[in-house]
mmCIF file of C-alpha atoms in Angstrom:
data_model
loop_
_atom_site.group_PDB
_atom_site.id
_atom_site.type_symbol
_atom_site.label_atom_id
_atom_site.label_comp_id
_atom_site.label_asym_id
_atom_site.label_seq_id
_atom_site.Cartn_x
_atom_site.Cartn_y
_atom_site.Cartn_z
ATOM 1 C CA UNK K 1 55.441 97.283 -9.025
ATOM 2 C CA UNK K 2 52.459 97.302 -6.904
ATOM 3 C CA UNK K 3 53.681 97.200 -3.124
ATOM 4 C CA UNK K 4 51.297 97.595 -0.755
ATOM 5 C CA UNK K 5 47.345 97.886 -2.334
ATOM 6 C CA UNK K 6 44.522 99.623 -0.296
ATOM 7 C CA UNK K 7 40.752 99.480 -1.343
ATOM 8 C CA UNK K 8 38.810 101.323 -1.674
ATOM 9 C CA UNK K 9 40.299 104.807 -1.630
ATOM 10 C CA UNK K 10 37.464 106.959 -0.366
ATOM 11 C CA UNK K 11 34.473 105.784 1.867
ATOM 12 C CA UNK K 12 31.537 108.265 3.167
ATOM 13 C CA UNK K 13 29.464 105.814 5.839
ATOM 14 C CA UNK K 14 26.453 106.418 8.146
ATOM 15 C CA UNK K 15 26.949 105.788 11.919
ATOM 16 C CA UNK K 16 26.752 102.672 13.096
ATOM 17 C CA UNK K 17 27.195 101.181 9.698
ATOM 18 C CA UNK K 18 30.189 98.459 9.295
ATOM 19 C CA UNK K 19 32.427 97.882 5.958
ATOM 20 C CA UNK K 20 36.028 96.417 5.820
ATOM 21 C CA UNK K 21 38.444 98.034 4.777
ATOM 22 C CA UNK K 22 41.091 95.804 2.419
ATOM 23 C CA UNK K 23 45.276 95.513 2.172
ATOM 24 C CA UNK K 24 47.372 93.703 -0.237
ATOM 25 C CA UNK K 25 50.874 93.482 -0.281
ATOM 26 C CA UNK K 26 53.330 91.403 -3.058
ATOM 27 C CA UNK K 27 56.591 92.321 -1.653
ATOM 28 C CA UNK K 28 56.344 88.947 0.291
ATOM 29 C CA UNK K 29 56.748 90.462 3.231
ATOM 30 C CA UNK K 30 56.062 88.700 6.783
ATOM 31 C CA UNK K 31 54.653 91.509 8.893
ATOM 32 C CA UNK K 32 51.431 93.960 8.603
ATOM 33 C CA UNK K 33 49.793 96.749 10.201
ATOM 34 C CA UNK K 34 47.324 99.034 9.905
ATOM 35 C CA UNK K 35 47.283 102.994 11.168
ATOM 36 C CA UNK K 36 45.019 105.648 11.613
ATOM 37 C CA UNK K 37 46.262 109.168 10.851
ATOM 38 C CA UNK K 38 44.635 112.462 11.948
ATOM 39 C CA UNK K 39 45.055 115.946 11.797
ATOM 40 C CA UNK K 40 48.307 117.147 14.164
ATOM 41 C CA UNK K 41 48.879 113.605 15.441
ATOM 42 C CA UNK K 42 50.905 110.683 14.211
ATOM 43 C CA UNK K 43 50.210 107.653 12.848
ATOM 44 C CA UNK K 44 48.884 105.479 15.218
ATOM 45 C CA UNK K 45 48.786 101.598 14.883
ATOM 46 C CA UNK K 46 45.591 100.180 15.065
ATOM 47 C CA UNK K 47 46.362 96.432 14.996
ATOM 48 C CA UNK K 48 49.135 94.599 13.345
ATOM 49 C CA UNK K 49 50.064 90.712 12.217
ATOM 50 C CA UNK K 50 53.869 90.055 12.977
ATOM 51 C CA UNK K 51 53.309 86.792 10.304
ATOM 52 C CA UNK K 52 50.942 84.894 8.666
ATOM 53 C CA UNK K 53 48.393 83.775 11.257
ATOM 54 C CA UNK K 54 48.935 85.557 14.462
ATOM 55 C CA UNK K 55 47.643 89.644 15.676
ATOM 56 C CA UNK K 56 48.031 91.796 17.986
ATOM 57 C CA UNK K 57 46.241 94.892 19.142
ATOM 58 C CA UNK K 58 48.144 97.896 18.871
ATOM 59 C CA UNK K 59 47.801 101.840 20.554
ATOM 60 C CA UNK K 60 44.296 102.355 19.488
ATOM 61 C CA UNK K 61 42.214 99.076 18.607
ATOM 62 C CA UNK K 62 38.716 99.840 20.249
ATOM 63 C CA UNK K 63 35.806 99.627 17.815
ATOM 64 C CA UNK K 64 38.162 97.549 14.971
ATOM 65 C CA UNK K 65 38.608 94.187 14.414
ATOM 66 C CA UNK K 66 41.394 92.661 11.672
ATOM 67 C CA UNK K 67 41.757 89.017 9.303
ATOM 68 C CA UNK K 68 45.061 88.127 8.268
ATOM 69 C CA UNK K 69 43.577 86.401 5.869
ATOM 70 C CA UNK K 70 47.854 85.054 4.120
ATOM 71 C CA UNK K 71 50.213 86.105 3.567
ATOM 72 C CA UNK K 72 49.590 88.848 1.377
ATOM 73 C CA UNK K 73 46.236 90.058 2.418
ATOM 74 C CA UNK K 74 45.204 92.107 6.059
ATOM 75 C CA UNK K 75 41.616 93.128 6.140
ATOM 76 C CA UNK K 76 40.366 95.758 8.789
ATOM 77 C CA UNK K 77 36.694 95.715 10.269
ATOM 78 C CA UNK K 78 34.602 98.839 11.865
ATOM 79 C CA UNK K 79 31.111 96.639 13.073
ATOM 80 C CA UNK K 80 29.820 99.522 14.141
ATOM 81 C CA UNK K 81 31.219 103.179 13.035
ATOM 82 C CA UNK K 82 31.314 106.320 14.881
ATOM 83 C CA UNK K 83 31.930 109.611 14.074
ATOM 84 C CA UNK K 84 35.641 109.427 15.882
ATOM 85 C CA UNK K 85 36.669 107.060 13.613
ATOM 86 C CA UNK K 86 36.637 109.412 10.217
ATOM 87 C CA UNK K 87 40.393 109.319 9.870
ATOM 88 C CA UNK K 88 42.673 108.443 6.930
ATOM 89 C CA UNK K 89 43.457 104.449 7.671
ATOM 90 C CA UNK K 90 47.100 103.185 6.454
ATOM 91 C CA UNK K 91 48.019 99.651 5.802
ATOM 92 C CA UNK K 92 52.045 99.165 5.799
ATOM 93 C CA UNK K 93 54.037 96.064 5.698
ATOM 94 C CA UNK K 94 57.520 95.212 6.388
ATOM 95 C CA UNK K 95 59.972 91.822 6.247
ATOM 96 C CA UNK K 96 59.734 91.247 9.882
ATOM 97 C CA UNK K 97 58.411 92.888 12.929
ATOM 98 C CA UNK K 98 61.051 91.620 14.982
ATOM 99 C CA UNK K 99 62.657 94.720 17.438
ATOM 100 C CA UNK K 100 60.603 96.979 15.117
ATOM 101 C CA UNK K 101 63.682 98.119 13.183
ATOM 102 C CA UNK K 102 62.656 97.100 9.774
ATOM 103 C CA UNK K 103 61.221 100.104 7.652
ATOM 104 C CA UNK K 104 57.674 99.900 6.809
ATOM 105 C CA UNK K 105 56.370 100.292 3.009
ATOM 106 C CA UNK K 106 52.719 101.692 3.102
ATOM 107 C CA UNK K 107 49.648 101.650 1.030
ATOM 108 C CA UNK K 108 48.159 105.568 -0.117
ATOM 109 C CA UNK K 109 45.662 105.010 2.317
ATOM 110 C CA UNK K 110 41.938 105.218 2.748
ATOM 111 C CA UNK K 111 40.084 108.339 3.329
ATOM 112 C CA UNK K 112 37.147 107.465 5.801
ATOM 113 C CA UNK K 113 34.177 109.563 6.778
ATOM 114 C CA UNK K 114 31.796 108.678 8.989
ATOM 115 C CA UNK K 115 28.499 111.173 9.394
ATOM 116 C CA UNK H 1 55.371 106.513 28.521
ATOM 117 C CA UNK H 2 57.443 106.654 25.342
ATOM 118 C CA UNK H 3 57.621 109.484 23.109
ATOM 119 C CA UNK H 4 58.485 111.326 19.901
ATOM 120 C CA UNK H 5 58.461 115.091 19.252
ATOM 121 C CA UNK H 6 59.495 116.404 16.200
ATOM 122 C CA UNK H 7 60.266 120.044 15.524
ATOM 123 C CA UNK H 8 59.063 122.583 14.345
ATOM 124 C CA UNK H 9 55.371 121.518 13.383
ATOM 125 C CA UNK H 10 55.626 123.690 10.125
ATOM 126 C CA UNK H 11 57.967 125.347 8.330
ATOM 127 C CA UNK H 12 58.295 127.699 5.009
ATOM 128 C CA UNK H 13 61.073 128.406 3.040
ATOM 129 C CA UNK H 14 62.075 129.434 0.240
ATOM 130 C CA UNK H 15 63.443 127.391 -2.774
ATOM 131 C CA UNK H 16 67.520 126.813 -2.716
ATOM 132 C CA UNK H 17 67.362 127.167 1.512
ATOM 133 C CA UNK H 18 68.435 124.762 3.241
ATOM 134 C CA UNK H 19 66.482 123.192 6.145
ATOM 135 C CA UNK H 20 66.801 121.163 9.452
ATOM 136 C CA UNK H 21 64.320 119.659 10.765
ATOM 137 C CA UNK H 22 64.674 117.749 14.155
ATOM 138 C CA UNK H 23 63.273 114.616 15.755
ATOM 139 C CA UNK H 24 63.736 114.058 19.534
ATOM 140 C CA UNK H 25 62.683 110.861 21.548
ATOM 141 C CA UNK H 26 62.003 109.178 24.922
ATOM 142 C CA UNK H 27 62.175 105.563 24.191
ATOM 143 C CA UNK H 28 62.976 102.822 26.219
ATOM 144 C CA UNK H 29 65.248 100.425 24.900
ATOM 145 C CA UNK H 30 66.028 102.308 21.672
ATOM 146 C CA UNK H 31 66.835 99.964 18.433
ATOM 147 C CA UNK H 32 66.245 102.437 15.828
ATOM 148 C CA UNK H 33 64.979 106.000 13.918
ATOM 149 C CA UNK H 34 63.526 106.164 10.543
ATOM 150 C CA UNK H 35 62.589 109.306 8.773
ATOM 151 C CA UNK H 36 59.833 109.137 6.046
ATOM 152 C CA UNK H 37 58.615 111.457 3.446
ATOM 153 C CA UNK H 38 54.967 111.956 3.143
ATOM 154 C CA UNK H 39 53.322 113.945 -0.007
ATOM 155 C CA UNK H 40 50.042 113.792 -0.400
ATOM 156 C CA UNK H 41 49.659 110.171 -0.082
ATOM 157 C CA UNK H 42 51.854 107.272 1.435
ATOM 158 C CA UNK H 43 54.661 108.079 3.928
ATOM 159 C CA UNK H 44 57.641 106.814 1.748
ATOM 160 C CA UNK H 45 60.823 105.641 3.255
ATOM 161 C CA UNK H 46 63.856 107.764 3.921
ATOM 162 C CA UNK H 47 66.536 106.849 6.435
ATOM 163 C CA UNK H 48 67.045 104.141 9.240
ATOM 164 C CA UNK H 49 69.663 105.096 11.872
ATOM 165 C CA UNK H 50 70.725 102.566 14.553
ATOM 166 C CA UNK H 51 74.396 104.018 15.642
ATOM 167 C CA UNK H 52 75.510 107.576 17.000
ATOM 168 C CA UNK H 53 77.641 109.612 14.561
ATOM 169 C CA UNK H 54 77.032 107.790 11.716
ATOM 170 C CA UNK H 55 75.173 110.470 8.970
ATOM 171 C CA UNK H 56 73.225 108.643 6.355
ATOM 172 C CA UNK H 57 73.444 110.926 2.712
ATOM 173 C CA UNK H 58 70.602 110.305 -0.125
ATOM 174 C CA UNK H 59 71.137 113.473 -2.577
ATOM 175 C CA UNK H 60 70.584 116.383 -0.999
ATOM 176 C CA UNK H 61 68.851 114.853 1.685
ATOM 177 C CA UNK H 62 70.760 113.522 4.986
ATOM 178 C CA UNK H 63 70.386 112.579 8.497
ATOM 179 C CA UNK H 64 72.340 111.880 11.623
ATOM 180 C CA UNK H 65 71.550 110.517 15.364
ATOM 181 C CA UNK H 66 72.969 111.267 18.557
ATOM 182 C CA UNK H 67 71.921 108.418 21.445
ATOM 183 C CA UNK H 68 73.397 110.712 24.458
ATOM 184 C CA UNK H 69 71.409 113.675 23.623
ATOM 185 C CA UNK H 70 68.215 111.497 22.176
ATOM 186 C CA UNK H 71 67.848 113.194 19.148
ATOM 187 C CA UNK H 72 67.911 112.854 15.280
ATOM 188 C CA UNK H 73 68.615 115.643 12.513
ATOM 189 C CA UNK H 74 66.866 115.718 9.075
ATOM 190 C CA UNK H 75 69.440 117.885 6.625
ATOM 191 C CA UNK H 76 67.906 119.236 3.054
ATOM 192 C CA UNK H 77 69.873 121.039 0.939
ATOM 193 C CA UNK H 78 68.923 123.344 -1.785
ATOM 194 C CA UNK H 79 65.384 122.867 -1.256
ATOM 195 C CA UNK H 80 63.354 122.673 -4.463
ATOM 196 C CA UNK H 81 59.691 122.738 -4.410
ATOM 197 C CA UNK H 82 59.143 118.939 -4.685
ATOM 198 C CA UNK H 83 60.558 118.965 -0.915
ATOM 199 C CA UNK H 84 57.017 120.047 -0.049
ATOM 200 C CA UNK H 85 56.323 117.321 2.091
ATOM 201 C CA UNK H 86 55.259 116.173 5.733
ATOM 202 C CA UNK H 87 58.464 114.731 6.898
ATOM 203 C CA UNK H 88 57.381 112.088 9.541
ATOM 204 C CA UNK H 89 59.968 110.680 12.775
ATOM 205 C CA UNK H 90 59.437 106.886 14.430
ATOM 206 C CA UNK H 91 61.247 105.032 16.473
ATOM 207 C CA UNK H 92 61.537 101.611 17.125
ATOM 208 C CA UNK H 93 62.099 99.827 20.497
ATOM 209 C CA UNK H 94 63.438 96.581 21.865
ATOM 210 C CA UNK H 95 60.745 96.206 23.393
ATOM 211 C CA UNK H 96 57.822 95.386 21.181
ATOM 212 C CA UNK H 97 56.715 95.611 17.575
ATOM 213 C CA UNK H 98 55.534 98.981 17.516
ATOM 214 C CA UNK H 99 57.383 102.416 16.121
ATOM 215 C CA UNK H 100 56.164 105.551 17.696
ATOM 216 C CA UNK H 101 55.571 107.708 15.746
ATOM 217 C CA UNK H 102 55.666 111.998 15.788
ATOM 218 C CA UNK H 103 53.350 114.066 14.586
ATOM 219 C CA UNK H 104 55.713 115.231 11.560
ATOM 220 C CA UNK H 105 57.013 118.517 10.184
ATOM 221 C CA UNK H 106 55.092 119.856 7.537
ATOM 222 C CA UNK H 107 57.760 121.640 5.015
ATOM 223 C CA UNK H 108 56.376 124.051 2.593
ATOM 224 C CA UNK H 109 58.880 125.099 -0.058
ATOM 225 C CA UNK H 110 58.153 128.449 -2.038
ATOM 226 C CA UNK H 111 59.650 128.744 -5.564
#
């Protein structure tokens, strides 16, 4: 009962350095986002796919880049890290995105540093 | 500009207290409220409200909205120490895709 699958876990990068960060999700779900979390804030959504083929940028998407690559899979791109983007990085999914009232299943994240 | 503030940012307790923990909003065209437990990894799923009044039970674990006073209650009962969680508020508008999200109420249960 795998749900939603992030990868890797834990990253340590130099600046200025790119790497993608992978999602995987077999709850067939239509819908996929990806968050940043840091200390004292919320989760905030990077970019997300409402279905298989379209995205949109969300709150913070400067310096990222995302694939929807099917329906299962939603990669995440830095092309060029910084420091302000050590954060831990969340990929959730849900049925639909439709009015946002579906509850989102999420991934147990990836724990990015950037030095 | 929308928003979600939850309250208080942290709390301690001790075990068999019971808590409240509270999640107001300023959301423009407000479809829903969901309350998720985080531990030390993913935010899991708790409650989704949509109507005024209506309290949603799980255990010892509940949660009620009121749309005229824009605000949401998070109930625990007889807290035991694998409550120890950040309890994360969003809320979902009409609007667009998006849930806003607060910045969560980290509950620390002592035994």
């Amino acid at each position: 009962n795998a749900g939603v699958t992030q990868t890797p876990k834990f990253q340590v990068l130099k600046t200025g350095q790119s790497m993608t960060l992978q999602c995987a999700q077999d709850m067939n779900h239509n819908s996929m986002y990806w968050y940043r979390q840091d200390p004292g804030m919320g989760l905030r959504l990077i970019y997300y796919s409402a279905s298989e083929g379209t995205t949109d940028k969300g709150e913070v998407p400067n310096g990222y880049n995302v694939s929807r690559l099917n329906k299962r899979e939603f990669s995440l791109r830095l092309e060029s890290a910084a420091p302000s983007q050590t954060s831990v990085y969340f990929c959730a999914s849900s049925e639909f995105a439709s009015y946002s009232n579906q509850p989102q299943h999420f991934g147990d994240g990836t724990r990015l540093s950037i030095l | 500009e929308d928003k979600v503030v939850q309250s208080p940012l942290s709390l301690v307790v001790h075990e068999g207290d019971t808590v409240t923990l509270n999640c107001s909003y300023e959301v423009t065209n407000f479809r829903s409220l969901l309350w998720y437990k985080q531990e030390k990894k993913a935010p899991t799923f708790l409650f989704m409200l949509t109507s005024s009044g209506i309290e949603k039970k799980s255990g010892r674990l509940s949660s009620i909205l009121d749309k005229k006073e824009l605000f949401s209650i998070l109930n625990i009962t007889a807290t035991q120490t694998g409550d120890s969680a950040v309890y994360l508020c969003a809320v979902g508008a009409d609007s667009n895709y998006q849930l806003i999200w607060g910045a969560g109420t980290k509950l620390i249960i002592k035994p």
